[in-house]
Protein backbone atom coordinates (compact mmCIF):
# COMPACT_ATOMS: atom_id res chain seq x y z
CA UNK A 1 0.00 0.00 0.00
CA UNK A 2 1.53 3.26 -1.08
CA UNK A 3 1.28 6.23 1.24
CA UNK A 4 0.14 9.65 0.01
CA UNK A 5 2.48 12.58 0.16
CA UNK A 6 2.92 13.86 3.65
CA UNK A 7 1.10 17.15 4.21
CA UNK A 8 3.16 20.14 5.12
CA UNK A 9 2.83 21.83 8.50
CA UNK A 10 1.30 24.89 6.83
CA UNK A 11 -1.40 22.87 5.06
CA UNK A 12 -2.18 20.69 8.05
CA UNK A 13 -5.42 21.91 9.67
CA UNK A 14 -5.22 22.79 13.32
CA UNK A 15 -7.44 21.25 15.96
CA UNK A 16 -9.96 23.34 17.76
CA UNK A 17 -9.91 23.84 21.50
CA UNK A 18 -11.76 21.32 23.62
CA UNK A 19 -11.72 18.47 21.08
CA UNK A 20 -9.43 16.17 23.04
CA UNK A 21 -12.09 14.14 24.81
CA UNK A 22 -12.57 11.38 22.27
CA UNK A 23 -12.45 10.32 18.63
CA UNK A 24 -14.20 12.59 16.16
CA UNK A 25 -17.83 11.64 15.44
CA UNK A 26 -18.90 10.18 12.12
CA UNK A 27 -19.44 13.00 9.59
CA UNK A 28 -22.61 13.33 7.55
CA UNK A 29 -20.77 13.50 4.21
CA UNK A 30 -19.16 10.22 3.01
CA UNK A 31 -16.47 12.26 1.26
CA UNK A 32 -15.25 13.49 4.64
CA UNK A 33 -14.59 9.97 5.94
CA UNK A 34 -10.99 8.86 5.73
CA UNK A 35 -10.90 5.11 4.92
CA UNK A 36 -9.24 2.82 7.42
CA UNK A 37 -5.62 2.33 6.25
CA UNK A 38 -5.42 -1.26 7.44
CA UNK A 39 -8.24 -2.69 5.26
CA UNK A 40 -8.97 -2.75 1.51
CA UNK A 41 -11.88 -4.00 -0.55
CA UNK A 42 -11.09 -6.58 -3.21
CA UNK A 43 -12.84 -6.95 -6.57
CA UNK A 44 -15.50 -9.18 -5.04
CA UNK A 45 -16.37 -6.44 -2.58
CA UNK A 46 -14.97 -8.24 0.47
CA UNK A 47 -12.95 -6.35 3.07
CA UNK A 48 -9.42 -7.68 3.62
CA UNK A 49 -6.35 -6.56 5.53
CA UNK A 50 -4.19 -4.18 3.51
CA UNK A 51 -0.48 -4.96 3.02
CA UNK A 52 1.81 -2.95 5.27
CA UNK A 53 3.95 -0.25 3.73
CA UNK A 54 7.69 -0.38 4.52
CA UNK A 55 7.37 2.53 6.94
CA UNK A 56 4.53 0.89 8.85
CA UNK A 57 6.34 -2.45 8.89
CA UNK A 58 9.45 -0.83 10.39
CA UNK A 59 7.36 0.91 13.06
CA UNK A 60 5.58 -2.34 13.94
CA UNK A 61 8.89 -4.20 14.18
CA UNK A 62 10.35 -1.45 16.38
CA UNK A 63 7.26 -1.56 18.59
CA UNK A 64 7.60 -5.33 18.99
CA UNK A 65 11.29 -5.03 19.91
CA UNK A 66 10.58 -2.29 22.45
CA UNK A 67 7.74 -4.34 23.91
CA UNK A 68 9.97 -7.40 24.32
CA UNK A 69 12.71 -5.34 25.98
CA UNK A 70 10.23 -3.70 28.36
CA UNK A 71 8.77 -7.09 29.24
CA UNK A 72 12.19 -8.55 29.97
CA UNK A 73 12.95 -5.55 32.21
CA UNK A 74 9.44 -5.34 33.69
CA UNK A 75 10.70 -5.29 37.29
CA UNK A 76 12.78 -2.19 36.57
CA UNK A 77 9.99 -0.59 34.54
CA UNK A 78 7.39 -0.65 37.34
CA UNK A 79 8.54 2.62 38.95
CA UNK A 80 8.24 4.36 35.59
CA UNK A 81 4.68 3.06 35.18
CA UNK A 82 3.92 4.80 38.47
CA UNK A 83 5.74 7.84 37.05
CA UNK A 84 3.45 7.91 34.02
CA UNK A 85 0.45 7.95 36.36
CA UNK A 86 2.09 10.83 38.23
CA UNK A 87 2.65 12.72 34.98
CA UNK A 88 -0.99 12.25 34.03
CA UNK A 89 -2.21 13.57 37.39
CA UNK A 90 0.09 16.61 37.32
CA UNK A 91 -0.40 17.51 33.67
CA UNK A 92 -3.84 19.01 34.27
CA UNK A 93 -2.69 21.62 36.85
CA UNK A 94 0.38 22.40 34.73
CA UNK A 95 -1.75 23.05 31.65
CA UNK A 96 -4.05 25.30 33.70
CA UNK A 97 -1.11 27.43 34.87
CA UNK A 98 0.32 27.68 31.34
CA UNK A 99 -3.04 28.96 30.08
CA UNK A 100 -2.84 31.92 32.47
CA UNK A 101 0.54 32.90 31.00
CA UNK A 102 3.15 31.18 33.19
CA UNK A 103 6.16 29.52 31.53
CA UNK A 104 5.81 25.76 31.51
CA UNK A 105 8.91 25.11 33.64
CA UNK A 106 7.72 27.59 36.28
CA UNK A 107 4.24 26.04 36.24
CA UNK A 108 5.74 22.59 36.87
CA UNK A 109 7.82 23.89 39.79
CA UNK A 110 4.75 25.54 41.34
CA UNK A 111 2.76 22.32 41.02
CA UNK A 112 5.63 20.33 42.56
CA UNK A 113 5.84 22.72 45.52
CA UNK A 114 2.08 22.67 46.14
CA UNK A 115 1.84 18.88 45.85
CA UNK A 116 4.88 18.42 48.11
CA UNK A 117 3.39 20.75 50.71
CA UNK A 118 0.06 18.88 50.64
CA UNK A 119 1.79 15.50 50.97
CA UNK A 120 3.87 16.68 53.94
CA UNK A 121 0.81 18.15 55.67
CA UNK A 122 -1.15 14.97 55.04
CA UNK A 123 1.64 12.86 56.52
CA UNK A 124 1.88 15.16 59.54
CA UNK A 125 -1.85 14.84 60.04
CA UNK A 126 -2.17 11.09 59.51
CA UNK A 127 1.23 9.59 60.26
CA UNK A 128 1.34 10.18 64.02
CA UNK A 129 -2.01 8.54 64.86
CA UNK A 130 -1.32 5.77 62.35
CA UNK A 131 2.06 4.96 63.93
CA UNK A 132 0.40 5.02 67.36
CA UNK A 133 -2.17 2.46 66.23
CA UNK A 134 0.51 0.23 64.70
CA UNK A 135 2.53 0.33 67.93
CA UNK A 136 -0.62 -0.37 69.94
CA UNK A 137 -1.39 -3.37 67.72
CA UNK A 138 2.15 -4.73 68.15
CA UNK A 139 1.90 -4.36 71.93
CA UNK A 140 -1.57 -5.92 72.04
CA UNK A 141 -0.81 -8.75 69.62
CA UNK A 142 0.08 -11.43 72.25
CA UNK A 143 -3.12 -10.68 74.16
CA UNK A 144 -5.17 -10.60 70.94
CA UNK A 145 -3.69 -13.92 69.84
CA UNK A 146 -4.56 -15.48 73.21
CA UNK A 147 -8.11 -14.14 73.01
CA UNK A 148 -8.48 -15.42 69.46
CA UNK A 149 -7.25 -18.87 70.47
CA UNK A 150 -9.73 -18.87 73.37
CA UNK A 151 -12.59 -18.05 70.99
CA UNK A 152 -11.48 -20.84 68.65
CA UNK A 153 -11.41 -23.19 71.65
CA UNK A 154 -15.01 -22.28 72.41
CA UNK A 155 -15.89 -23.02 68.80
CA UNK A 156 -14.20 -26.40 69.05
CA UNK A 157 -16.13 -27.19 72.23
CA UNK A 158 -19.34 -26.18 70.46
CA UNK A 159 -18.97 -28.45 67.44
CA UNK A 160 -17.58 -31.33 69.53
CA UNK A 161 -21.00 -31.73 71.09
CA UNK A 162 -22.69 -31.87 67.70
CA UNK A 163 -23.44 -35.07 65.83
CA UNK A 164 -21.23 -34.61 62.77
CA UNK A 165 -19.32 -37.21 60.74
CA UNK A 166 -15.85 -38.11 61.94
CA UNK A 167 -14.31 -37.03 58.62
CA UNK A 168 -15.74 -33.51 59.01
CA UNK A 169 -14.61 -33.39 62.65
CA UNK A 170 -11.05 -34.39 61.68
CA UNK A 171 -11.01 -31.75 58.93
CA UNK A 172 -12.11 -29.04 61.38
CA UNK A 173 -9.47 -30.15 63.91
CA UNK A 174 -6.77 -30.00 61.22
CA UNK A 175 -7.94 -26.55 60.06
CA UNK A 176 -7.91 -25.15 63.60
CA UNK A 177 -4.51 -26.68 64.30
CA UNK A 178 -3.22 -25.15 61.07
CA UNK A 179 -4.11 -21.66 62.32
CA UNK A 180 -1.47 -22.00 64.99
CA UNK A 181 1.15 -23.88 63.03
CA UNK A 182 0.01 -27.31 64.17
CA UNK A 183 2.83 -27.51 66.67
CA UNK A 184 5.42 -28.03 63.95
CA UNK A 185 8.93 -26.68 64.30
CA UNK A 186 11.25 -25.82 61.43
CA UNK A 187 13.73 -28.56 60.60
CA UNK A 188 17.18 -28.19 62.07
CA UNK A 189 20.14 -27.96 59.78
CA UNK A 190 23.55 -26.44 59.21
CA UNK A 191 24.33 -23.04 57.78
CA UNK A 192 23.48 -22.69 54.10
CA UNK A 193 25.88 -20.41 52.19
CA UNK A 194 23.16 -19.84 49.60
CA UNK A 195 21.40 -17.62 52.13
CA UNK A 196 24.13 -14.99 51.65
CA UNK A 197 23.57 -14.97 47.89
CA UNK A 198 19.82 -14.64 48.39
CA UNK A 199 20.26 -11.76 50.83
CA UNK A 200 22.67 -9.92 48.53
CA UNK A 201 20.39 -10.44 45.53
CA UNK A 202 17.40 -9.17 47.46
CA UNK A 203 19.35 -6.16 48.74
CA UNK A 204 20.46 -5.29 45.20
CA UNK A 205 16.87 -5.48 43.94
CA UNK A 206 15.64 -3.26 46.77
CA UNK A 207 18.37 -0.67 46.10
CA UNK A 208 17.54 -0.63 42.39
CA UNK A 209 13.84 -0.30 43.12
CA UNK A 210 14.42 2.56 45.56
CA UNK A 211 16.65 4.33 43.04
CA UNK A 212 13.94 4.01 40.39
CA UNK A 213 11.37 5.63 42.67
CA UNK A 214 13.79 8.34 43.86
CA UNK A 215 14.43 9.59 40.32
CA UNK A 216 10.72 9.62 39.44
CA UNK A 217 10.20 13.33 40.25
CA UNK A 218 13.09 14.32 37.96
CA UNK A 219 11.93 11.97 35.20
CA UNK A 220 8.36 13.24 35.48
CA UNK A 221 9.62 16.84 35.37
CA UNK A 222 11.30 16.31 31.99
CA UNK A 223 8.23 14.56 30.58
CA UNK A 224 5.98 17.40 31.71
CA UNK A 225 8.38 20.08 30.47
CA UNK A 226 8.91 18.59 27.00
CA UNK A 227 5.46 17.08 26.47
CA UNK A 228 4.67 19.33 23.49
CA UNK A 229 7.95 18.60 21.70
CA UNK A 230 7.67 14.87 22.42
CA UNK A 231 4.11 14.82 21.11
CA UNK A 232 5.14 16.63 17.92
CA UNK A 233 8.07 14.25 17.38
CA UNK A 234 5.81 11.25 17.85
CA UNK A 235 3.28 12.68 15.39
CA UNK A 236 5.98 13.25 12.75
CA UNK A 237 7.08 9.62 13.07
CA UNK A 238 3.60 8.32 12.24
CA UNK A 239 2.59 7.43 8.67
CA UNK A 240 0.13 10.12 7.50
CA UNK A 241 -2.65 7.66 6.67
CA UNK A 242 -2.41 6.03 10.10
CA UNK A 243 -2.32 9.22 12.18
CA UNK A 244 -6.08 9.61 12.79
CA UNK A 245 -6.51 6.00 13.92
CA UNK A 246 -3.41 5.99 16.11
CA UNK A 247 -4.44 9.22 17.81
CA UNK A 248 -7.97 7.89 18.16
CA UNK A 249 -6.60 4.79 19.89
CA UNK A 250 -4.45 6.93 22.17
CA UNK A 251 -7.48 9.00 23.12
CA UNK A 252 -9.39 5.83 24.00
CA UNK A 253 -6.57 4.69 26.31
CA UNK A 254 -6.28 8.16 27.84
CA UNK A 255 -10.00 8.34 28.48
CA UNK A 256 -10.22 4.91 30.12
CA UNK A 257 -7.12 5.34 32.27
CA UNK A 258 -8.03 8.91 33.18
CA UNK A 259 -11.50 7.98 34.33
CA UNK A 260 -10.13 4.93 36.17
CA UNK A 261 -7.45 6.92 38.02
CA UNK A 262 -9.84 9.65 39.08
CA UNK A 263 -12.48 7.13 40.05
CA UNK A 264 -10.16 4.90 42.08
CA UNK A 265 -8.71 7.84 44.01
CA UNK A 266 -12.17 9.13 44.87
CA UNK A 267 -13.49 5.65 45.68
CA UNK A 268 -10.51 4.96 47.95
CA UNK A 269 -11.08 8.17 49.91
CA UNK A 270 -14.84 7.62 50.22
CA UNK A 271 -14.48 3.98 51.30
CA UNK A 272 -11.75 4.84 53.82
CA UNK A 273 -13.87 7.61 55.37
CA UNK A 274 -16.99 5.42 55.44
CA UNK A 275 -15.04 2.57 57.05
CA UNK A 276 -13.55 4.90 59.67
CA UNK A 277 -16.96 6.32 60.58
CA UNK A 278 -18.49 2.85 60.73
CA UNK A 279 -15.73 1.48 62.97
CA UNK A 280 -16.05 4.45 65.34
CA UNK A 281 -19.80 3.82 65.59
CA UNK A 282 -19.20 0.11 66.24
CA UNK A 283 -16.72 1.00 68.97
CA UNK A 284 -19.45 3.02 70.69
CA UNK A 285 -22.34 0.59 70.33
CA UNK A 286 -20.78 -2.89 69.95
CA UNK A 287 -17.23 -3.23 71.29
CA UNK A 288 -14.35 -0.77 71.96
CA UNK A 289 -11.95 -3.03 70.03
CA UNK A 290 -13.02 -1.40 66.75
CA UNK A 291 -12.02 2.09 67.85
CA UNK A 292 -8.50 1.07 68.87
CA UNK A 293 -7.49 0.36 65.25
CA UNK A 294 -10.09 2.34 63.27
CA UNK A 295 -7.56 4.47 61.34
CA UNK A 296 -5.35 1.50 60.43
CA UNK A 297 -8.29 -0.60 59.22
CA UNK A 298 -9.81 2.29 57.24
CA UNK A 299 -6.52 3.00 55.45
CA UNK A 300 -6.23 -0.70 54.58
CA UNK A 301 -9.77 -0.57 53.15
CA UNK A 302 -9.01 2.55 51.11
CA UNK A 303 -5.76 1.20 49.66
CA UNK A 304 -7.23 -2.21 48.79
CA UNK A 305 -9.97 -0.39 46.89
CA UNK A 306 -7.46 -0.43 44.01
CA UNK A 307 -8.32 -4.13 43.62
CA UNK A 308 -11.97 -4.30 42.50
CA UNK A 309 -14.19 -7.05 43.96
CA UNK A 310 -11.27 -8.87 45.62
CA UNK A 311 -9.87 -5.83 47.46
CA UNK A 312 -12.91 -5.14 49.70
CA UNK A 313 -13.05 -8.83 50.67
CA UNK A 314 -9.37 -8.84 51.65
CA UNK A 315 -9.84 -5.57 53.55
CA UNK A 316 -12.63 -7.12 55.65
CA UNK A 317 -10.48 -10.06 56.83
CA UNK A 318 -8.34 -8.11 59.38
CA UNK A 319 -11.44 -6.46 60.85
CA UNK A 320 -13.27 -9.78 61.18
CA UNK A 321 -10.25 -11.49 62.77
CA UNK A 322 -9.87 -8.59 65.17
CA UNK A 323 -13.57 -8.76 66.04
CA UNK A 324 -13.25 -12.52 66.62
CA UNK A 325 -11.08 -11.80 69.66
CA UNK A 326 -14.09 -10.14 71.32
CA UNK A 327 -16.83 -12.63 70.52
CA UNK A 328 -19.52 -13.52 68.03
CA UNK A 329 -21.49 -10.25 68.11
CA UNK A 330 -18.50 -8.08 67.03
CA UNK A 331 -17.82 -10.54 64.17
CA UNK A 332 -21.39 -10.19 62.93
CA UNK A 333 -21.20 -6.40 63.29
CA UNK A 334 -17.95 -6.24 61.28
CA UNK A 335 -19.39 -8.44 58.53
CA UNK A 336 -22.52 -6.27 58.34
CA UNK A 337 -20.48 -3.05 58.19
CA UNK A 338 -18.14 -4.18 55.40
CA UNK A 339 -21.02 -5.75 53.46
CA UNK A 340 -23.01 -2.50 53.60
CA UNK A 341 -19.99 -0.48 52.45
CA UNK A 342 -19.36 -2.86 49.55
CA UNK A 343 -23.02 -2.72 48.47
CA UNK A 344 -22.94 1.08 48.69
CA UNK A 345 -19.82 1.05 46.53
CA UNK A 346 -21.14 -1.40 43.92
CA UNK A 347 -24.61 0.07 43.43
CA UNK A 348 -24.15 3.79 44.17
CA UNK A 349 -20.52 4.96 44.05
CA UNK A 350 -19.10 2.97 41.12
CA UNK A 351 -21.94 3.78 38.65
CA UNK A 352 -21.75 7.48 39.57
CA UNK A 353 -17.95 7.82 39.67
CA UNK A 354 -16.64 5.30 37.13
CA UNK A 355 -19.57 5.25 34.74
CA UNK A 356 -19.22 2.70 31.95
CA UNK A 357 -15.60 3.52 31.05
CA UNK A 358 -14.21 0.48 32.89
CA UNK A 359 -17.39 -1.55 33.19
CA UNK A 360 -16.65 -5.27 33.00
CA UNK A 361 -18.47 -8.39 34.12
CA UNK A 362 -17.36 -9.49 37.63
CA UNK A 363 -16.14 -12.82 36.25
CA UNK A 364 -13.97 -10.99 33.71
CA UNK A 365 -12.69 -8.65 36.44
CA UNK A 366 -11.55 -11.52 38.68
CA UNK A 367 -9.97 -13.35 35.75
CA UNK A 368 -8.11 -10.20 34.66
CA UNK A 369 -6.85 -9.53 38.20
CA UNK A 370 -5.51 -13.07 38.58
CA UNK A 371 -3.78 -12.99 35.18
CA UNK A 372 -2.38 -9.50 35.79
CA UNK A 373 -1.05 -10.54 39.19
CA UNK A 374 0.59 -13.64 37.74
CA UNK A 375 2.27 -11.63 34.97
CA UNK A 376 3.34 -8.46 36.82
CA UNK A 377 2.67 -8.94 40.52
CA UNK A 378 0.68 -6.43 42.56
CA UNK A 379 1.03 -3.65 39.98
CA UNK A 380 -0.27 -5.97 37.27
CA UNK A 381 -3.29 -6.88 39.39
CA UNK A 382 -4.04 -3.20 40.01
CA UNK A 383 -3.70 -2.14 36.35
CA UNK A 384 -5.42 -5.23 34.91
CA UNK A 385 -8.89 -3.65 34.91
CA UNK A 386 -8.08 -0.44 32.96
CA UNK A 387 -5.83 -2.37 30.55
CA UNK A 388 -8.58 -4.87 29.73
CA UNK A 389 -11.17 -2.09 29.48
CA UNK A 390 -8.99 -0.05 27.12
CA UNK A 391 -8.32 -3.16 25.04
CA UNK A 392 -12.05 -3.82 24.78
CA UNK A 393 -12.76 -0.28 23.55
CA UNK A 394 -9.84 -0.39 21.09
CA UNK A 395 -11.19 -3.63 19.61
CA UNK A 396 -14.61 -2.01 19.25
CA UNK A 397 -13.01 1.00 17.58
CA UNK A 398 -11.04 -1.15 15.12
CA UNK A 399 -14.08 -3.29 14.31
CA UNK A 400 -16.04 -0.14 13.62
CA UNK A 401 -13.31 1.26 11.38
CA UNK A 402 -12.73 -2.00 9.52
CA UNK A 403 -16.44 -2.57 8.91
CA UNK A 404 -17.44 1.02 8.12
CA UNK A 405 -17.39 0.62 4.33
CA UNK A 406 -19.18 -2.71 4.68
CA UNK A 407 -22.05 -1.08 6.59
CA UNK A 408 -22.05 1.68 4.00
CA UNK A 409 -23.19 -0.81 1.39
CA UNK A 410 -21.66 -1.74 -1.99
CA UNK A 411 -23.99 0.36 -4.14
CA UNK A 412 -25.65 3.24 -2.28
CA UNK A 413 -22.63 4.75 -0.55
CA UNK A 414 -24.86 6.12 2.19
CA UNK A 415 -23.73 6.38 5.75
CA UNK A 416 -26.31 4.90 8.12
CA UNK A 417 -27.72 7.24 10.73
CA UNK A 418 -25.82 6.94 13.97
CA UNK A 419 -27.01 7.86 17.41
CA UNK A 420 -25.35 6.82 20.64
CA UNK A 421 -27.03 3.74 21.99
CA UNK A 422 -29.02 2.98 18.83
CA UNK A 423 -29.86 -0.59 17.99
CA UNK A 424 -27.29 -2.37 15.92
CA UNK A 425 -24.52 0.02 16.87
CA UNK A 426 -21.41 -2.07 17.55
CA UNK A 427 -20.54 0.40 20.31
CA UNK A 428 -23.70 1.60 22.07
CA UNK A 429 -21.69 4.02 24.16
CA UNK A 430 -20.61 5.91 21.06
CA UNK A 431 -16.99 5.82 22.21
CA UNK A 432 -15.44 4.15 19.18
CA UNK A 433 -16.14 6.48 16.28
CA UNK A 434 -14.16 6.67 13.09
CA UNK A 435 -11.95 9.72 12.60
CA UNK A 436 -12.64 12.30 9.95
CA UNK A 437 -10.16 13.49 7.40
CA UNK A 438 -11.25 17.06 8.05
CA UNK A 439 -10.95 16.68 11.84
CA UNK A 440 -7.34 15.91 12.72
CA UNK A 441 -6.49 14.58 16.16
CA UNK A 442 -6.42 17.38 18.72
CA UNK A 443 -3.13 16.17 20.09
CA UNK A 444 -1.38 16.79 16.79
CA UNK A 445 0.73 19.86 17.33
CA UNK A 446 4.01 21.24 16.21
CA UNK A 447 6.93 21.98 18.48
CA UNK A 448 6.26 25.71 18.26
CA UNK A 449 2.56 25.37 18.98
CA UNK A 450 1.46 25.37 22.60
CA UNK A 451 -2.08 23.98 22.89
CA UNK A 452 -2.21 25.11 26.51
CA UNK A 453 -1.82 28.73 25.57
PDB file of C-alpha atoms in Angstrom, residues 150-162 172-173 176:
ATOM      1  CA  UNK A 150      -9.735 -18.872  73.369  1.00  0.00           C
ATOM      2  CA  UNK A 151     -12.590 -18.051  70.987  1.00  0.00           C
ATOM      3  CA  UNK A 152     -11.478 -20.841  68.649  1.00  0.00           C
ATOM      4  CA  UNK A 153     -11.406 -23.188  71.648  1.00  0.00           C
ATOM      5  CA  UNK A 154     -15.008 -22.285  72.411  1.00  0.00           C
ATOM      6  CA  UNK A 155     -15.893 -23.018  68.796  1.00  0.00           C
ATOM      7  CA  UNK A 156     -14.196 -26.401  69.050  1.00  0.00           C
ATOM      8  CA  UNK A 157     -16.134 -27.192  72.233  1.00  0.00           C
ATOM      9  CA  UNK A 158     -19.345 -26.185  70.456  1.00  0.00           C
ATOM     10  CA  UNK A 159     -18.969 -28.446  67.436  1.00  0.00           C
ATOM     11  CA  UNK A 160     -17.582 -31.325  69.526  1.00  0.00           C
ATOM     12  CA  UNK A 161     -21.001 -31.725  71.094  1.00  0.00           C
ATOM     13  CA  UNK A 162     -22.692 -31.870  67.702  1.00  0.00           C
ATOM     14  CA  UNK A 172     -12.108 -29.044  61.384  1.00  0.00           C
ATOM     15  CA  UNK A 173      -9.471 -30.151  63.912  1.00  0.00           C
ATOM     16  CA  UNK A 176      -7.910 -25.151  63.604  1.00  0.00           C
TER      17      UNK A 176
END
